[in-house]
Coordinates of C-alpha atoms and ligand atoms in Angstrom, one line a residue:
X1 CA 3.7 4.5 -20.8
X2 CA 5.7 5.1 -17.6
X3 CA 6.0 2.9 -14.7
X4 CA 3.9 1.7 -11.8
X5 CA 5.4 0.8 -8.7
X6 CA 3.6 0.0 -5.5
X7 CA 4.8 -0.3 -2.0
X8 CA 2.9 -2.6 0.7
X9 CA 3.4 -3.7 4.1
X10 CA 1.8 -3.8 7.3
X11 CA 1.3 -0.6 9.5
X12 CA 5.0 1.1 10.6
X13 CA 6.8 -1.4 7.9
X14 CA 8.7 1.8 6.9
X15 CA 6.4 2.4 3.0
X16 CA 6.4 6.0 3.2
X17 CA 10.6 6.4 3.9
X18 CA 11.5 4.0 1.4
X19 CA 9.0 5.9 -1.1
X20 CA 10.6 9.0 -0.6
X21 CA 14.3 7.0 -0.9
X22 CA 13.4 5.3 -3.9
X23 CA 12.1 8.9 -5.3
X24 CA 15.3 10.6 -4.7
X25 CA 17.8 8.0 -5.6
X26 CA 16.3 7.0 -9.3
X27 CA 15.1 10.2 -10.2
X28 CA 17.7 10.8 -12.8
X29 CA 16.4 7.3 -14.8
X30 CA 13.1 8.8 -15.2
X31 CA 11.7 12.0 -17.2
X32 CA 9.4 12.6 -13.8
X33 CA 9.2 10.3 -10.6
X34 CA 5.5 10.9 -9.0
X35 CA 5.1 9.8 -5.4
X36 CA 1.4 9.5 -4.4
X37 CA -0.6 7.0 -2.1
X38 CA -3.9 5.4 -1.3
X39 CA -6.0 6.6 0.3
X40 CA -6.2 10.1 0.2
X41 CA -4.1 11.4 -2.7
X42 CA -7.2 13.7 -4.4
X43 CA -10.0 16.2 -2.9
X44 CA -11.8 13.7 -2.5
X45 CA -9.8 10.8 -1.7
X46 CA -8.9 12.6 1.7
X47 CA -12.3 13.1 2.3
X48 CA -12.6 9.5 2.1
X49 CA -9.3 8.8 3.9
X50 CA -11.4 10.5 6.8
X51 CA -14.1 8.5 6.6
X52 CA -12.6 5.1 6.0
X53 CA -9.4 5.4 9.0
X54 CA -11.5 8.0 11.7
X55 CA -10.7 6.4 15.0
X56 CA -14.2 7.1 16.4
X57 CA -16.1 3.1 15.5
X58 CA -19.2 4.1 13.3
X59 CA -20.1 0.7 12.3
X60 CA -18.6 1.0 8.9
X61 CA -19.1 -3.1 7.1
X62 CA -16.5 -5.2 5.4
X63 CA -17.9 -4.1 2.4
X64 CA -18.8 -0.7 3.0
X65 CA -15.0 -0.6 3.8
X66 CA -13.8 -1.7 0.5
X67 CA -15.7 0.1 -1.8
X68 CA -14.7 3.3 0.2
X69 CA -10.9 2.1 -0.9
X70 CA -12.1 1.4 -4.2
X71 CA -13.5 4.7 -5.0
X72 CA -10.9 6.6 -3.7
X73 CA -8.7 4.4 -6.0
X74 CA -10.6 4.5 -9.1
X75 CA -10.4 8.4 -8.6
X76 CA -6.6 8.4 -8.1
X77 CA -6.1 6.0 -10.9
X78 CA -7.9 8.9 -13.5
X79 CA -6.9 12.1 -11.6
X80 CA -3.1 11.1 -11.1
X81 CA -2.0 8.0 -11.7
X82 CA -2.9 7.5 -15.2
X83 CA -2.2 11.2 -16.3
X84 CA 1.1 10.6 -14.6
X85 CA 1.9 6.7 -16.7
X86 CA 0.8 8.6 -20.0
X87 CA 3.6 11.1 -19.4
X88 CA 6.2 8.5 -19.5
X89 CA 6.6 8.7 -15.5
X90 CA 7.6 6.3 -12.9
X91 CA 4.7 6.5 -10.5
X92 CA 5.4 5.2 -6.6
X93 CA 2.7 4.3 -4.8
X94 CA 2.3 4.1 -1.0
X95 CA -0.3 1.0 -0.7
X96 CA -2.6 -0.3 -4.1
X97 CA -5.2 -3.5 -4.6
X98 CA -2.8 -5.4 -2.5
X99 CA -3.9 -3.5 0.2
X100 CA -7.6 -4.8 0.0
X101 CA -6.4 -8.2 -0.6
X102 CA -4.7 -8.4 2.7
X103 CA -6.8 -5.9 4.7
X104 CA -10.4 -6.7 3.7
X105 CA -10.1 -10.2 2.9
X106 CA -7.2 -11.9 4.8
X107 CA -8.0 -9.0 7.5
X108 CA -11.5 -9.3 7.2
X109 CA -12.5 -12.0 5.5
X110 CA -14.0 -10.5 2.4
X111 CA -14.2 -13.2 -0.7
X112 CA -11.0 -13.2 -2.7
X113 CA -13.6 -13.6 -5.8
X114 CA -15.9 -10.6 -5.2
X115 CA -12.2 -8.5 -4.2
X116 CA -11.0 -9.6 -7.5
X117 CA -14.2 -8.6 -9.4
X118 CA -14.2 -5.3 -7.2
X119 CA -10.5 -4.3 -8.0
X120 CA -10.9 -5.0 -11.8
X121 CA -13.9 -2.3 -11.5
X122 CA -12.1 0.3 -9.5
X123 CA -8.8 -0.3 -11.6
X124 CA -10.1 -1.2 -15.2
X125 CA -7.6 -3.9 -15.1
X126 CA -4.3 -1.6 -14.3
X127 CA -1.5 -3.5 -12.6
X128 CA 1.7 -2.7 -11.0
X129 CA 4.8 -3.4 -12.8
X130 CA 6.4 -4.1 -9.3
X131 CA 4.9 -4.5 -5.3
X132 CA 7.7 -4.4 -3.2
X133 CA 6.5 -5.9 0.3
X134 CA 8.3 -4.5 3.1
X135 CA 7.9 -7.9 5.6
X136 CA 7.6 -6.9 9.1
X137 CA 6.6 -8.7 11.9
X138 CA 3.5 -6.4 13.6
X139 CA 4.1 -6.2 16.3
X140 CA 7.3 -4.7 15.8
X141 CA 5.6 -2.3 13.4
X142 CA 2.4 -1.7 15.5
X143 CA 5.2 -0.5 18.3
X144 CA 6.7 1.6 15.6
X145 CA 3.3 3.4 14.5
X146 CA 2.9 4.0 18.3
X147 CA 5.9 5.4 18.8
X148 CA 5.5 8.0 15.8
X149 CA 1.4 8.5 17.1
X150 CA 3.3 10.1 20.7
X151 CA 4.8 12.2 18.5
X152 CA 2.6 12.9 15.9
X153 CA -0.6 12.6 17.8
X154 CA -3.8 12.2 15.6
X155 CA -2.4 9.7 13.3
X156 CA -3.9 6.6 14.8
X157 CA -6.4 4.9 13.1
X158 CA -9.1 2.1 13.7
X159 CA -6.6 -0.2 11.5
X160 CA -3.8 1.1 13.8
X161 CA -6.3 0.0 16.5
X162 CA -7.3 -3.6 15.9
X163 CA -6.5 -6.5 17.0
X164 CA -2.4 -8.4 17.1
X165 CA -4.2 -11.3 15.2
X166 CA -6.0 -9.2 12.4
X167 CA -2.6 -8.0 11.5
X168 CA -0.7 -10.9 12.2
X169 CA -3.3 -12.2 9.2
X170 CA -2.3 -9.5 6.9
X171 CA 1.1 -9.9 6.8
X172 CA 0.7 -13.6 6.2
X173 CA -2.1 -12.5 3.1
X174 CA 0.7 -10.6 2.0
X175 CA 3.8 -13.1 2.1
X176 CA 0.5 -15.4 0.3
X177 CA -0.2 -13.0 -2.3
X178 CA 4.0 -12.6 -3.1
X179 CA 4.2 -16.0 -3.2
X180 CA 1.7 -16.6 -6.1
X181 CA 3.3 -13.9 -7.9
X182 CA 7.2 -14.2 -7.6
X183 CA 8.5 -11.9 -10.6
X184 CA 6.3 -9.1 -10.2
X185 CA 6.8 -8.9 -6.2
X186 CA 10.3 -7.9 -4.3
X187 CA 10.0 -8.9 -0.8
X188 CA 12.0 -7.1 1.9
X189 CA 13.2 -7.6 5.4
X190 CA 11.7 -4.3 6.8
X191 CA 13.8 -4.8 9.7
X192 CA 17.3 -4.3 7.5
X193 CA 18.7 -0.6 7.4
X194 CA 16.3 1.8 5.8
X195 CA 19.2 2.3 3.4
X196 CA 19.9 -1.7 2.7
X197 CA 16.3 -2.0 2.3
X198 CA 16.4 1.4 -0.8
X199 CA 19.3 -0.2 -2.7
X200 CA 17.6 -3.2 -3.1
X201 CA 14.6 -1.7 -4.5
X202 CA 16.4 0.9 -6.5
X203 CA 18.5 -1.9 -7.8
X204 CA 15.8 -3.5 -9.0
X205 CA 13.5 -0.6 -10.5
X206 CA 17.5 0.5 -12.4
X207 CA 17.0 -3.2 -13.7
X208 CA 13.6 -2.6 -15.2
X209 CA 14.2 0.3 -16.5
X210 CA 12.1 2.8 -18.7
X211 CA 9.3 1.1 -20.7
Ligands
TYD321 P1 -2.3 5.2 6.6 O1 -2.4 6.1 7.7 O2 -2.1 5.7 5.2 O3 -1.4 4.0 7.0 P2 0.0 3.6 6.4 O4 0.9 4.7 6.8 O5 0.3 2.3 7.2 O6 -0.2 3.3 5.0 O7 -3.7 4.4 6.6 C1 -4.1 3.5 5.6 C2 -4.8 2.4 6.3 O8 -5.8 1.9 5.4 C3 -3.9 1.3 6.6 O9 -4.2 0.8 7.9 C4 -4.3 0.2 5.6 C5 -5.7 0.5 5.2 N1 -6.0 0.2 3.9 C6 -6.9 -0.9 3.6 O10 -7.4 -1.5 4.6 N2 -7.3 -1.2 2.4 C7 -6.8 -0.5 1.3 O11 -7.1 -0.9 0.1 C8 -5.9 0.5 1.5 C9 -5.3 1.3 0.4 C10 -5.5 0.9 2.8

Protein backbone atom coordinates (compact mmCIF):
# COMPACT_ATOMS: atom_id res chain seq x y z
CA UNK A 1 0.00 0.00 0.00
CA UNK A 2 1.13 3.50 -0.91
CA UNK A 3 0.08 6.69 0.65
CA UNK A 4 -2.99 8.89 0.77
CA UNK A 5 -2.70 12.35 1.18
CA UNK A 6 -5.45 14.96 1.00
CA UNK A 7 -5.43 18.62 0.73
CA UNK A 8 -8.49 20.83 2.03
CA UNK A 9 -9.23 24.40 2.45
CA UNK A 10 -11.65 26.86 1.66
CA UNK A 11 -12.06 28.29 -2.02
CA UNK A 12 -8.57 30.23 -3.25
CA UNK A 13 -6.67 28.63 -0.01
CA UNK A 14 -3.90 27.84 -2.58
CA UNK A 15 -4.74 23.43 -2.70
CA UNK A 16 -4.01 23.04 -6.23
CA UNK A 17 -0.23 24.97 -6.03
CA UNK A 18 0.79 23.24 -3.06
CA UNK A 19 -0.35 19.90 -4.76
CA UNK A 20 1.66 20.35 -7.57
CA UNK A 21 4.77 21.60 -4.95
CA UNK A 22 4.40 18.78 -2.78
CA UNK A 23 4.40 16.49 -6.17
CA UNK A 24 7.60 17.86 -7.46
CA UNK A 25 9.56 18.23 -4.35
CA UNK A 26 9.08 14.41 -2.79
CA UNK A 27 8.87 12.71 -5.86
CA UNK A 28 12.16 11.01 -5.50
CA UNK A 29 10.81 9.30 -1.91
CA UNK A 30 8.21 7.60 -3.82
CA UNK A 31 8.14 4.79 -6.64
CA UNK A 32 5.11 7.14 -8.35
CA UNK A 33 3.48 10.38 -6.87
CA UNK A 34 -0.21 10.63 -8.41
CA UNK A 35 -1.93 13.95 -8.17
CA UNK A 36 -5.71 13.76 -8.77
CA UNK A 37 -8.80 15.61 -7.19
CA UNK A 38 -12.40 15.59 -6.35
CA UNK A 39 -14.58 16.23 -8.14
CA UNK A 40 -13.96 15.45 -11.57
CA UNK A 41 -10.87 13.21 -11.85
CA UNK A 42 -12.74 10.36 -14.19
CA UNK A 43 -15.20 10.43 -17.35
CA UNK A 44 -17.62 10.52 -15.38
CA UNK A 45 -16.62 12.43 -12.36
CA UNK A 46 -16.37 15.59 -14.69
CA UNK A 47 -19.58 15.04 -15.92
CA UNK A 48 -20.65 15.27 -12.42
CA UNK A 49 -18.25 18.13 -11.57
CA UNK A 50 -20.61 19.89 -14.25
CA UNK A 51 -23.56 19.16 -12.69
CA UNK A 52 -22.73 19.64 -9.02
CA UNK A 53 -20.52 23.41 -9.49
CA UNK A 54 -22.67 24.84 -12.85
CA UNK A 55 -23.20 28.42 -11.97
CA UNK A 56 -26.77 28.49 -13.46
CA UNK A 57 -29.16 27.62 -9.80
CA UNK A 58 -31.16 24.43 -10.76
CA UNK A 59 -32.47 23.71 -7.35
CA UNK A 60 -30.06 21.00 -6.72
CA UNK A 61 -30.90 19.78 -2.44
CA UNK A 62 -28.45 19.32 0.34
CA UNK A 63 -28.63 15.92 -0.25
CA UNK A 64 -28.92 15.63 -3.84
CA UNK A 65 -25.59 17.60 -3.46
CA UNK A 66 -23.72 15.09 -1.47
CA UNK A 67 -24.48 12.04 -3.05
CA UNK A 68 -23.38 13.79 -6.41
CA UNK A 69 -19.77 14.17 -4.42
CA UNK A 70 -20.08 10.77 -3.22
CA UNK A 71 -20.47 9.08 -6.47
CA UNK A 72 -18.05 10.84 -8.09
CA UNK A 73 -15.79 9.75 -5.08
CA UNK A 74 -16.62 6.29 -4.84
CA UNK A 75 -15.74 6.21 -8.69
CA UNK A 76 -12.35 7.84 -8.18
CA UNK A 77 -11.56 5.82 -5.21
CA UNK A 78 -11.85 2.36 -7.70
CA UNK A 79 -10.72 3.97 -11.08
CA UNK A 80 -7.56 5.84 -9.59
CA UNK A 81 -7.07 6.12 -6.23
CA UNK A 82 -7.02 2.55 -5.13
CA UNK A 83 -5.24 1.17 -8.41
CA UNK A 84 -2.79 3.96 -7.68
CA UNK A 85 -2.28 2.87 -3.32
CA UNK A 86 -1.96 -0.88 -4.57
CA UNK A 87 1.04 0.26 -6.64
CA UNK A 88 2.88 1.41 -3.77
CA UNK A 89 2.18 5.20 -4.67
CA UNK A 90 1.82 8.34 -2.82
CA UNK A 91 -1.56 9.60 -3.98
CA UNK A 92 -2.31 13.65 -3.44
CA UNK A 93 -5.59 14.63 -3.42
CA UNK A 94 -7.01 18.04 -4.09
CA UNK A 95 -10.25 18.02 -1.59
CA UNK A 96 -11.65 14.23 -0.03
CA UNK A 97 -14.70 13.39 2.70
CA UNK A 98 -13.50 16.51 4.53
CA UNK A 99 -14.88 18.32 1.89
CA UNK A 100 -18.59 17.18 2.61
CA UNK A 101 -18.06 17.51 6.22
CA UNK A 102 -17.48 21.15 5.99
CA UNK A 103 -19.38 21.97 2.75
CA UNK A 104 -22.60 19.98 3.17
CA UNK A 105 -22.93 19.82 6.79
CA UNK A 106 -21.15 22.84 8.46
CA UNK A 107 -22.02 24.69 5.00
CA UNK A 108 -25.26 23.25 4.73
CA UNK A 109 -26.32 21.79 7.53
CA UNK A 110 -26.48 18.15 6.53
CA UNK A 111 -26.35 15.62 9.73
CA UNK A 112 -22.80 14.77 10.69
CA UNK A 113 -24.37 11.11 11.32
CA UNK A 114 -26.07 10.53 7.96
CA UNK A 115 -22.49 12.28 6.36
CA UNK A 116 -20.63 9.79 8.33
CA UNK A 117 -22.84 6.83 7.18
CA UNK A 118 -22.72 8.30 3.52
CA UNK A 119 -18.83 8.69 3.33
CA UNK A 120 -18.28 5.08 4.76
CA UNK A 121 -20.48 3.94 1.63
CA UNK A 122 -18.87 6.02 -1.02
CA UNK A 123 -15.34 5.27 0.56
CA UNK A 124 -15.69 1.58 1.97
CA UNK A 125 -13.97 2.96 5.05
CA UNK A 126 -10.60 4.38 3.18
CA UNK A 127 -8.98 7.18 5.07
CA UNK A 128 -6.29 9.60 4.47
CA UNK A 129 -2.99 8.99 6.10
CA UNK A 130 -2.68 12.93 6.26
CA UNK A 131 -5.36 16.23 5.52
CA UNK A 132 -3.27 19.08 5.39
CA UNK A 133 -5.77 22.12 5.88
CA UNK A 134 -4.54 25.16 4.28
CA UNK A 135 -6.41 27.85 6.93
CA UNK A 136 -7.44 30.91 5.19
CA UNK A 137 -9.62 33.51 6.11
CA UNK A 138 -12.48 33.70 3.00
CA UNK A 139 -12.68 36.41 2.37
CA UNK A 140 -9.14 36.69 1.54
CA UNK A 141 -9.50 33.52 -0.48
CA UNK A 142 -13.02 34.42 -2.07
CA UNK A 143 -10.91 37.68 -3.37
CA UNK A 144 -8.27 35.40 -4.62
CA UNK A 145 -10.76 32.98 -6.69
CA UNK A 146 -12.10 36.31 -8.11
CA UNK A 147 -9.08 37.47 -9.07
CA UNK A 148 -8.03 34.13 -10.97
CA UNK A 149 -12.07 33.97 -12.45
CA UNK A 150 -11.03 37.70 -14.43
CA UNK A 151 -8.52 35.83 -15.68
CA UNK A 152 -9.66 32.61 -16.21
CA UNK A 153 -13.26 33.34 -16.88
CA UNK A 154 -15.64 30.31 -16.50
CA UNK A 155 -14.22 28.97 -13.38
CA UNK A 156 -16.84 30.40 -10.92
CA UNK A 157 -19.01 28.24 -9.33
CA UNK A 158 -22.29 28.35 -7.25
CA UNK A 159 -19.90 27.49 -4.13
CA UNK A 160 -17.64 30.30 -5.46
CA UNK A 161 -20.97 32.18 -5.32
CA UNK A 162 -22.58 31.82 -1.97
CA UNK A 163 -22.79 33.67 0.77
CA UNK A 164 -19.36 35.32 3.21
CA UNK A 165 -21.22 33.45 6.11
CA UNK A 166 -21.59 29.95 4.42
CA UNK A 167 -17.90 29.93 4.00
CA UNK A 168 -16.99 31.67 7.02
CA UNK A 169 -18.82 28.29 8.40
CA UNK A 170 -16.60 26.01 6.50
CA UNK A 171 -13.52 27.09 7.47
CA UNK A 172 -14.58 26.93 11.13
CA UNK A 173 -16.00 23.06 10.23
CA UNK A 174 -12.68 22.56 9.08
CA UNK A 175 -10.43 24.11 11.96
CA UNK A 176 -13.44 21.64 14.07
CA UNK A 177 -12.81 18.68 12.18
CA UNK A 178 -8.54 19.19 12.66
CA UNK A 179 -9.18 19.76 16.05
CA UNK A 180 -10.75 16.33 16.77
CA UNK A 181 -8.12 14.69 14.90
CA UNK A 182 -4.65 16.29 15.72
CA UNK A 183 -2.11 13.59 14.38
CA UNK A 184 -3.66 12.81 11.19
CA UNK A 185 -4.22 16.68 10.30
CA UNK A 186 -1.35 19.37 9.41
CA UNK A 187 -2.84 22.69 9.60
CA UNK A 188 -1.31 25.64 7.66
CA UNK A 189 -1.39 29.36 7.58
CA UNK A 190 -2.37 29.68 3.84
CA UNK A 191 -1.42 33.18 4.04
CA UNK A 192 2.62 32.21 4.58
CA UNK A 193 4.76 31.97 1.27
CA UNK A 194 3.53 29.33 -1.08
CA UNK A 195 7.06 27.94 -0.58
CA UNK A 196 6.97 28.16 3.52
CA UNK A 197 3.70 26.58 3.32
CA UNK A 198 5.43 23.28 0.73
CA UNK A 199 8.30 22.66 3.22
CA UNK A 200 6.17 22.20 5.88
CA UNK A 201 4.14 19.69 4.25
CA UNK A 202 6.94 18.03 2.46
CA UNK A 203 8.68 17.93 5.77
CA UNK A 204 6.13 16.18 7.18
CA UNK A 205 5.07 13.60 4.29
CA UNK A 206 9.55 12.93 4.31
CA UNK A 207 8.66 12.11 8.03
CA UNK A 208 6.08 9.54 7.28
CA UNK A 209 7.66 8.07 4.89
CA UNK A 210 6.93 4.92 2.62
CA UNK A 211 4.47 2.39 4.15
P1 LIG B 1 -13.31 23.47 -7.55
O1 LIG B 1 -13.47 24.37 -8.73
O2 LIG B 1 -12.55 22.20 -7.70
O3 LIG B 1 -12.80 24.33 -6.36
P2 LIG B 1 -11.47 24.33 -5.60
O4 LIG B 1 -10.44 24.74 -6.61
O5 LIG B 1 -11.71 25.33 -4.51
O6 LIG B 1 -11.29 22.92 -5.06
O7 LIG B 1 -14.76 23.17 -7.00
C1 LIG B 1 -14.99 22.25 -6.04
C2 LIG B 1 -16.13 22.79 -5.23
O8 LIG B 1 -16.89 21.71 -4.73
C3 LIG B 1 -15.64 23.59 -4.05
O9 LIG B 1 -16.42 24.76 -3.93
C4 LIG B 1 -15.94 22.69 -2.87
C5 LIG B 1 -17.07 21.83 -3.34
N1 LIG B 1 -17.09 20.48 -2.74
C6 LIG B 1 -18.08 20.15 -1.85
O10 LIG B 1 -18.94 20.98 -1.53
N2 LIG B 1 -18.11 18.89 -1.30
C7 LIG B 1 -17.19 17.94 -1.64
O11 LIG B 1 -17.26 16.80 -1.13
C8 LIG B 1 -16.16 18.30 -2.57
C9 LIG B 1 -15.12 17.28 -2.97
C10 LIG B 1 -16.14 19.57 -3.11
Amino acid sequence: MGRFITIEGVEGSGKSTLAKRVAAEVSHLFPEVVLTREPGATAIGKEIRSLVLAEKEQGLTPLAELFLFAADRAQHLEEVVRPALSRGALVLCDRFVDSSYAYQGYGRGLDMTLLRDTMRLATGGLIADLVVLLDLDPEIGLDRARARESEDPGKWTRFEADTLEFHRRIRAGFLELARVEPTRFLVVDATLPPEDVAKRVTERIAAMGQA
